[in-house]
CSV table of C-alpha atoms and ligand atoms in Angstrom, one decimal:
chain,number,residue,atom,x,y,z
A,2,UNK,CA,-15.8,-14.0,-3.5
A,3,UNK,CA,-14.3,-13.1,-6.8
A,4,UNK,CA,-12.6,-9.9,-6.8
A,5,UNK,CA,-13.2,-7.5,-9.7
A,6,UNK,CA,-10.0,-5.1,-10.5
A,7,UNK,CA,-10.9,-1.7,-11.9
A,8,UNK,CA,-7.9,-0.8,-13.9
A,9,UNK,CA,-9.0,3.0,-13.7
A,10,UNK,CA,-8.1,3.5,-10.1
A,11,UNK,CA,-5.6,5.9,-9.4
A,12,UNK,CA,-2.8,3.5,-8.2
A,13,UNK,CA,-3.2,1.7,-11.6
A,14,UNK,CA,-2.8,5.1,-13.2
A,15,UNK,CA,0.4,5.5,-11.2
A,16,UNK,CA,1.8,2.3,-12.1
A,17,UNK,CA,1.1,3.2,-15.9
A,18,UNK,CA,3.1,6.3,-15.5
A,19,UNK,CA,-0.1,8.4,-16.3
A,20,UNK,CA,0.1,10.2,-12.7
A,21,UNK,CA,3.2,11.2,-11.0
A,22,UNK,CA,4.4,9.7,-7.7
A,23,UNK,CA,7.1,10.4,-5.1
A,24,UNK,CA,8.9,7.1,-5.3
A,25,UNK,CA,10.5,5.6,-2.1
A,26,UNK,CA,11.4,2.2,-3.8
A,27,UNK,CA,10.7,0.1,-7.1
A,28,UNK,CA,11.1,-3.6,-7.0
A,29,UNK,CA,10.2,-6.1,-9.8
A,30,UNK,CA,6.9,-6.5,-8.4
A,31,UNK,CA,6.3,-3.7,-6.2
A,32,UNK,CA,6.2,0.2,-5.8
A,33,UNK,CA,6.3,2.5,-2.7
A,34,UNK,CA,5.5,5.9,-2.9
A,35,UNK,CA,4.7,8.8,-0.4
A,36,UNK,CA,1.1,9.3,0.5
A,37,UNK,CA,-0.2,12.5,-1.2
A,38,UNK,CA,-2.1,13.3,2.2
A,39,UNK,CA,0.3,12.1,5.0
A,40,UNK,CA,-1.1,11.5,8.1
A,41,UNK,CA,2.0,11.2,9.9
A,42,UNK,CA,5.6,12.6,9.4
A,43,UNK,CA,6.4,9.3,7.7
A,44,UNK,CA,3.6,8.1,5.4
A,45,UNK,CA,4.4,5.7,2.6
A,46,UNK,CA,1.9,3.4,0.6
A,47,UNK,CA,3.5,0.1,-0.8
A,48,UNK,CA,1.4,-1.4,-3.6
A,49,UNK,CA,2.3,-4.7,-5.8
A,50,UNK,CA,2.4,-4.0,-9.4
A,51,UNK,CA,-0.1,-6.7,-10.2
A,52,UNK,CA,-4.2,-6.3,-10.5
A,53,UNK,CA,-4.9,-6.9,-6.6
A,54,UNK,CA,-7.8,-5.1,-5.0
A,55,UNK,CA,-6.8,-5.7,-1.3
A,56,UNK,CA,-4.8,-7.8,1.0
A,57,UNK,CA,-6.6,-11.1,0.9
A,58,UNK,CA,-7.0,-10.9,-2.8
A,59,UNK,CA,-3.2,-10.8,-3.1
A,60,UNK,CA,-2.6,-13.5,-0.6
A,61,UNK,CA,-5.1,-15.8,-2.1
A,62,UNK,CA,-3.9,-15.3,-6.0
A,63,UNK,CA,-0.6,-13.9,-6.2
A,64,UNK,CA,2.3,-15.8,-7.3
A,65,UNK,CA,5.0,-16.7,-4.5
A,66,UNK,CA,7.5,-14.3,-6.2
A,67,UNK,CA,5.1,-11.5,-6.2
A,68,UNK,CA,4.5,-12.3,-2.3
A,69,UNK,CA,8.3,-12.5,-1.5
A,70,UNK,CA,8.9,-9.5,-3.3
A,71,UNK,CA,5.8,-7.5,-1.6
A,72,UNK,CA,6.9,-8.6,1.8
A,73,UNK,CA,10.3,-7.9,1.2
A,74,UNK,CA,9.7,-4.3,-0.2
A,75,UNK,CA,7.5,-3.5,2.7
A,76,UNK,CA,10.7,-4.5,4.9
A,77,UNK,CA,13.0,-2.5,2.8
A,78,UNK,CA,10.9,0.7,3.2
A,79,UNK,CA,10.7,0.3,6.8
A,80,UNK,CA,14.6,-0.2,6.8
A,81,UNK,CA,15.2,2.9,4.5
A,82,UNK,CA,13.0,5.1,6.6
A,83,UNK,CA,14.3,4.0,9.9
A,84,UNK,CA,11.0,3.3,11.4
A,85,UNK,CA,12.2,0.6,14.0
A,86,UNK,CA,13.6,3.5,16.0
A,87,UNK,CA,10.5,4.9,17.1
A,88,UNK,CA,7.7,2.6,16.3
A,89,UNK,CA,5.4,2.3,13.3
A,90,UNK,CA,2.1,0.9,12.3
A,91,UNK,CA,1.1,-1.1,9.2
A,92,UNK,CA,-2.5,-0.6,7.9
A,93,UNK,CA,-4.1,-2.1,4.8
A,94,UNK,CA,-7.9,-1.1,4.5
A,95,UNK,CA,-10.2,-3.3,2.4
A,96,UNK,CA,-13.8,-2.8,1.2
A,97,UNK,CA,-16.5,-0.9,3.0
A,98,UNK,CA,-16.0,-1.5,6.4
A,99,UNK,CA,-12.5,-1.0,6.0
A,100,UNK,CA,-13.1,2.3,4.4
A,101,UNK,CA,-10.8,1.6,1.5
A,102,UNK,CA,-10.9,4.5,-1.0
A,103,UNK,CA,-8.4,3.1,-3.6
A,104,UNK,CA,-9.3,-0.3,-4.8
A,105,UNK,CA,-5.7,-1.5,-5.4
A,106,UNK,CA,-3.8,-3.3,-2.5
A,107,UNK,CA,-1.8,-0.8,-0.6
A,108,UNK,CA,-0.2,-0.9,2.7
A,109,UNK,CA,0.2,2.1,4.8
A,110,UNK,CA,3.6,2.6,6.7
A,111,UNK,CA,2.9,5.3,9.1
A,112,UNK,CA,5.7,6.4,11.7
A,113,UNK,CA,7.2,9.6,13.1
A,114,UNK,CA,4.6,10.7,16.0
A,115,UNK,CA,2.4,8.7,18.5
A,116,UNK,CA,-0.3,7.2,16.5
A,117,UNK,CA,-2.9,6.6,19.3
A,118,UNK,CA,-4.8,3.5,19.6
A,119,UNK,CA,-5.7,1.0,16.8
A,120,UNK,CA,-9.0,2.0,16.4
A,121,UNK,CA,-11.1,5.1,17.3
A,122,UNK,CA,-14.8,4.0,18.7
A,123,UNK,CA,-17.2,4.4,15.7
B,202,AMP,P1,-7.4,3.9,1.7
B,202,AMP,O1,-8.3,4.8,2.5
B,202,AMP,O2,-6.7,3.0,2.6
B,202,AMP,O3,-7.7,3.5,0.4
B,202,AMP,O4,-6.1,5.1,1.4
B,202,AMP,C1,-5.7,5.7,-0.1
B,202,AMP,C2,-4.6,6.6,0.3
B,202,AMP,O5,-4.2,7.0,-0.9
B,202,AMP,C3,-4.8,7.9,1.0
B,202,AMP,O6,-4.2,7.7,2.2
B,202,AMP,C4,-4.8,8.8,-0.1
B,202,AMP,O7,-4.2,10.1,0.7
B,202,AMP,C5,-3.7,8.3,-0.8
B,202,AMP,N1,-3.7,8.8,-2.5
B,202,AMP,C6,-4.7,8.8,-3.0
B,202,AMP,N2,-4.1,9.4,-4.4
B,202,AMP,C7,-2.9,9.5,-4.4
B,202,AMP,C8,-1.9,9.8,-5.1
B,202,AMP,N3,-2.0,10.4,-6.4
B,202,AMP,N4,-0.6,9.5,-4.6
B,202,AMP,C9,-0.2,9.2,-3.5
B,202,AMP,N5,-1.3,8.9,-2.5
B,202,AMP,C10,-2.3,9.0,-2.9
Protein backbone atom coordinates (compact mmCIF):
# COMPACT_ATOMS: atom_id res chain seq x y z
CA UNK A 1 0.00 0.00 0.00
CA UNK A 2 1.29 3.46 -0.89
CA UNK A 3 0.74 6.04 1.81
CA UNK A 4 -0.63 9.44 0.84
CA UNK A 5 0.69 12.16 3.17
CA UNK A 6 -1.67 15.05 4.03
CA UNK A 7 0.48 18.13 4.64
CA UNK A 8 -2.42 19.93 6.35
CA UNK A 9 -2.22 17.68 9.44
CA UNK A 10 -1.51 19.41 12.73
CA UNK A 11 2.02 18.07 13.14
CA UNK A 12 2.95 19.28 9.66
CA UNK A 13 1.72 22.71 10.78
CA UNK A 14 3.87 22.45 13.93
CA UNK A 15 6.89 21.57 11.78
CA UNK A 16 6.25 24.61 9.56
CA UNK A 17 6.03 26.83 12.66
CA UNK A 18 2.35 27.64 12.05
CA UNK A 19 1.29 26.24 15.45
CA UNK A 20 3.32 26.52 18.68
CA UNK A 21 4.62 23.50 20.55
CA UNK A 22 6.36 22.75 23.82
CA UNK A 23 9.64 21.41 22.43
CA UNK A 24 11.66 18.87 24.41
CA UNK A 25 14.29 18.15 21.76
CA UNK A 26 15.00 19.10 18.16
CA UNK A 27 17.51 17.32 15.94
CA UNK A 28 18.32 17.45 12.23
CA UNK A 29 15.49 15.08 11.29
CA UNK A 30 13.26 14.86 14.38
CA UNK A 31 11.23 16.93 16.81
CA UNK A 32 9.99 15.97 20.29
CA UNK A 33 7.32 17.99 22.10
CA UNK A 34 4.86 17.59 24.95
CA UNK A 35 1.41 16.22 24.17
CA UNK A 36 -1.26 18.89 24.49
CA UNK A 37 -3.55 16.46 26.37
CA UNK A 38 -1.13 14.44 28.49
CA UNK A 39 -2.33 11.01 29.55
CA UNK A 40 0.48 10.50 32.06
CA UNK A 41 2.75 12.82 34.07
CA UNK A 42 5.22 12.47 31.21
CA UNK A 43 3.71 12.40 27.72
CA UNK A 44 6.05 13.39 24.92
CA UNK A 45 5.51 12.90 21.18
CA UNK A 46 8.49 12.30 18.91
CA UNK A 47 8.01 12.92 15.19
CA UNK A 48 10.27 12.77 12.17
CA UNK A 49 10.48 16.01 10.18
CA UNK A 50 9.89 14.11 6.94
CA UNK A 51 6.41 13.43 5.49
CA UNK A 52 5.70 9.97 6.88
CA UNK A 53 2.19 8.88 7.81
CA UNK A 54 3.00 6.13 10.29
CA UNK A 55 5.72 3.84 11.54
CA UNK A 56 5.75 1.27 8.76
CA UNK A 57 5.75 4.04 6.12
CA UNK A 58 8.82 5.53 7.80
CA UNK A 59 10.54 2.20 8.33
CA UNK A 60 10.08 1.30 4.66
CA UNK A 61 10.86 4.62 3.00
CA UNK A 62 12.95 6.89 5.24
CA UNK A 63 16.69 7.24 4.66
CA UNK A 64 19.19 5.58 6.96
CA UNK A 65 20.10 9.03 8.32
CA UNK A 66 16.47 9.80 9.20
CA UNK A 67 15.96 6.42 10.86
CA UNK A 68 19.15 6.75 12.87
CA UNK A 69 18.32 10.30 13.93
CA UNK A 70 14.74 9.40 14.90
CA UNK A 71 15.73 6.34 16.90
CA UNK A 72 18.44 8.29 18.71
CA UNK A 73 16.03 11.19 19.34
CA UNK A 74 13.63 8.81 21.10
CA UNK A 75 16.57 7.53 23.17
CA UNK A 76 17.68 11.07 24.02
CA UNK A 77 14.19 12.07 25.18
CA UNK A 78 14.01 8.94 27.34
CA UNK A 79 17.34 9.88 28.89
CA UNK A 80 16.48 13.58 29.30
CA UNK A 81 13.18 12.75 30.99
CA UNK A 82 14.62 9.95 33.15
CA UNK A 83 12.02 7.35 32.19
CA UNK A 84 14.37 4.43 32.91
CA UNK A 85 13.82 4.96 36.63
CA UNK A 86 10.16 3.96 36.89
CA UNK A 87 9.53 2.40 33.50
CA UNK A 88 7.70 3.71 30.49
CA UNK A 89 5.75 2.83 27.37
CA UNK A 90 6.21 3.70 23.70
CA UNK A 91 3.10 3.69 21.51
CA UNK A 92 2.74 4.44 17.82
CA UNK A 93 -0.83 4.25 16.59
CA UNK A 94 -1.50 3.70 12.89
CA UNK A 95 -4.61 3.88 10.79
CA UNK A 96 -8.17 3.03 11.64
CA UNK A 97 -7.69 0.00 13.87
CA UNK A 98 -4.84 1.77 15.65
CA UNK A 99 -7.09 4.82 16.19
CA UNK A 100 -4.50 7.24 14.82
CA UNK A 101 -5.81 10.81 15.06
CA UNK A 102 -2.93 12.70 13.49
CA UNK A 103 -1.65 11.22 10.19
CA UNK A 104 2.02 12.09 10.73
CA UNK A 105 4.18 9.45 12.40
CA UNK A 106 4.55 9.98 16.12
CA UNK A 107 5.78 7.84 18.96
CA UNK A 108 4.16 8.57 22.31
CA UNK A 109 6.52 8.28 25.29
CA UNK A 110 4.46 7.79 28.45
CA UNK A 111 5.78 7.55 32.00
CA UNK A 112 5.33 8.73 35.56
CA UNK A 113 2.47 6.50 36.70
CA UNK A 114 1.48 2.83 36.45
CA UNK A 115 0.24 2.55 32.88
CA UNK A 116 -1.91 -0.56 33.20
CA UNK A 117 -1.92 -3.45 30.81
CA UNK A 118 -1.02 -2.83 27.20
CA UNK A 119 -4.52 -3.12 25.73
CA UNK A 120 -7.98 -2.75 27.18
CA UNK A 121 -10.57 -5.19 25.86
CA UNK A 122 -12.54 -3.60 23.03
P1 LIG B 1 -2.83 9.59 18.01
O1 LIG B 1 -4.20 9.21 18.45
O2 LIG B 1 -1.81 8.52 18.27
O3 LIG B 1 -2.79 10.09 16.58
O4 LIG B 1 -2.39 10.77 18.96
C1 LIG B 1 -2.38 12.12 18.60
C2 LIG B 1 -1.92 12.89 19.80
O5 LIG B 1 -1.61 14.21 19.39
C3 LIG B 1 -2.94 12.99 20.94
O6 LIG B 1 -2.38 12.45 22.12
C4 LIG B 1 -3.18 14.50 21.05
O7 LIG B 1 -3.39 14.92 22.38
C5 LIG B 1 -1.90 15.07 20.46
N1 LIG B 1 -2.01 16.41 19.91
C6 LIG B 1 -2.95 16.88 19.04
N2 LIG B 1 -2.70 18.16 18.74
C7 LIG B 1 -1.57 18.50 19.41
C8 LIG B 1 -0.80 19.71 19.49
N3 LIG B 1 -1.13 20.83 18.83
N4 LIG B 1 0.29 19.71 20.28
C9 LIG B 1 0.65 18.60 20.97
N5 LIG B 1 -0.04 17.43 20.92
C10 LIG B 1 -1.13 17.40 20.15
